[in-house]
Coordinates of C-alpha atoms in Angstrom, one line a residue:
M1 CA 194.1 91.4 69.2
I2 CA 192.4 93.9 67.0
V3 CA 194.4 96.9 65.7
R4 CA 192.8 99.3 63.2
T5 CA 193.5 102.8 61.9
L6 CA 191.0 105.4 60.7
S7 CA 192.9 105.6 57.4
E8 CA 192.3 101.9 56.6
L9 CA 188.6 102.3 57.2
E10 CA 188.2 105.1 54.7
N11 CA 185.9 104.2 51.7
T12 CA 185.0 100.8 53.2
D13 CA 181.7 99.5 54.5
R14 CA 182.9 100.7 58.0
D15 CA 183.0 104.3 56.7
V16 CA 179.3 105.4 56.9
R17 CA 178.1 108.8 55.8
A18 CA 174.8 110.8 56.1
D19 CA 173.8 114.3 55.4
T20 CA 174.9 115.7 58.8
W21 CA 177.7 113.3 59.8
K22 CA 180.3 110.7 58.9
S23 CA 181.2 107.7 61.1
R24 CA 184.1 105.3 61.0
R25 CA 183.2 102.1 62.7
L26 CA 186.3 101.0 64.6
L27 CA 184.5 98.0 66.3
L28 CA 181.3 96.3 65.3
A29 CA 179.2 93.4 66.5
D30 CA 181.2 90.9 64.5
D31 CA 184.4 91.9 66.4
K32 CA 182.7 90.2 69.4
M33 CA 183.7 92.9 72.0
G34 CA 180.2 93.4 73.4
F35 CA 180.0 97.0 72.2
S36 CA 180.7 99.0 69.1
M37 CA 183.0 102.0 68.9
H38 CA 182.7 104.7 66.3
D39 CA 184.8 107.8 65.5
T40 CA 182.2 110.2 64.2
V41 CA 182.3 113.8 62.9
L42 CA 179.1 115.8 62.8
Y43 CA 179.2 118.8 60.5
A44 CA 179.1 122.5 61.5
G45 CA 175.8 124.2 61.1
T46 CA 173.8 121.0 61.3
E47 CA 171.1 119.8 63.6
T48 CA 170.4 116.1 64.2
T49 CA 167.5 114.7 66.3
M50 CA 168.2 111.1 67.6
E51 CA 166.6 108.7 70.0
Y52 CA 168.4 105.3 70.3
K53 CA 165.4 103.2 71.4
N54 CA 167.4 99.9 71.1
H55 CA 170.9 101.0 72.2
L56 CA 172.7 102.8 75.0
E57 CA 175.3 105.2 73.8
A58 CA 178.2 107.0 75.5
V59 CA 179.9 109.8 73.7
Y60 CA 183.3 111.5 74.3
C61 CA 184.1 114.8 72.5
I62 CA 187.6 115.2 71.2
E63 CA 187.3 118.1 68.8
G64 CA 184.8 120.9 68.0
R65 CA 181.8 122.4 69.7
A66 CA 178.1 121.6 69.9
T67 CA 175.1 121.7 72.2
I68 CA 172.8 118.8 73.2
E69 CA 169.2 119.3 74.1
D70 CA 167.3 116.8 76.2
C71 CA 163.9 116.7 74.4
A72 CA 162.1 115.6 77.6
T73 CA 163.3 118.4 79.8
G74 CA 164.5 121.1 77.3
E75 CA 167.8 121.2 79.2
V76 CA 170.7 122.2 76.9
H77 CA 174.4 121.3 77.6
D78 CA 177.5 122.7 75.9
L79 CA 179.7 120.1 74.4
T80 CA 183.4 120.8 74.0
P81 CA 186.6 118.6 74.0
G82 CA 186.8 116.6 77.2
V83 CA 183.1 116.4 77.8
M84 CA 181.3 113.0 77.9
Y85 CA 177.6 112.4 77.8
A86 CA 175.7 109.1 78.1
L87 CA 172.2 108.4 76.8
D88 CA 171.4 106.0 79.7
Q89 CA 167.6 106.3 79.4
H90 CA 167.4 106.1 75.5
D91 CA 167.0 109.9 75.7
R92 CA 165.6 111.7 72.7
H93 CA 168.0 114.5 72.0
V94 CA 169.0 117.2 69.5
L95 CA 172.6 117.9 68.6
R96 CA 173.3 121.4 67.2
V97 CA 176.8 121.6 65.8
I98 CA 178.6 124.9 66.0
E99 CA 182.1 123.7 64.8
D100 CA 182.8 120.4 63.2
F101 CA 182.3 118.1 66.1
R102 CA 184.4 114.9 66.4
V103 CA 183.4 112.3 69.0
V104 CA 184.2 108.7 69.9
C105 CA 181.0 106.8 70.6
A106 CA 180.4 103.4 72.2
F107 CA 177.1 101.5 71.6
N108 CA 175.6 98.6 73.6
P109 CA 174.4 96.3 72.2
P110 CA 177.0 96.7 69.5
C111 CA 176.0 98.0 66.1
T112 CA 176.5 95.7 63.1
G113 CA 177.4 98.5 60.7
A114 CA 174.3 98.1 58.6
E115 CA 172.1 100.4 60.8
T116 CA 170.6 103.6 59.4
H117 CA 168.6 106.2 61.4
D118 CA 164.8 105.7 61.1
E119 CA 162.2 108.4 61.1
D120 CA 162.6 108.7 64.9
G121 CA 166.3 109.0 64.8
A122 CA 166.8 105.5 66.1
Y123 CA 168.9 102.5 64.9
P124 CA 167.0 99.2 64.5
L125 CA 168.3 96.3 66.7
L126 CA 170.3 94.2 64.3
T127 CA 172.5 91.2 65.0
A128 CA 175.7 90.1 63.3
D129 CA 174.3 86.6 62.7

């Protein structure tokens, strides 16, 4: 059984930060669960373009407010607590954060924790081995 708290992840290699967000990696590939789970906060007033070419991602909003734009269609959705979105087609998208936006994300295949966004906003496909 794996039991973790956010506070024990603070200031460890599972506490990853970038200019527009911070992400606490609750589960990673080396946990052998078949997916990774992240508690992520995106900062108010920021805009982040992403396209996970190597991963599928499901995101559940628990705090804050943002919009997500599908770059292929231009369609924009409001994101508030209780809303889930899934990037089931490796969708290129833009997140525009209105209020600090806290989400729980699941990635398949699981992230190792060493990934950083590339110039396209994607994570490389890394393995825990």
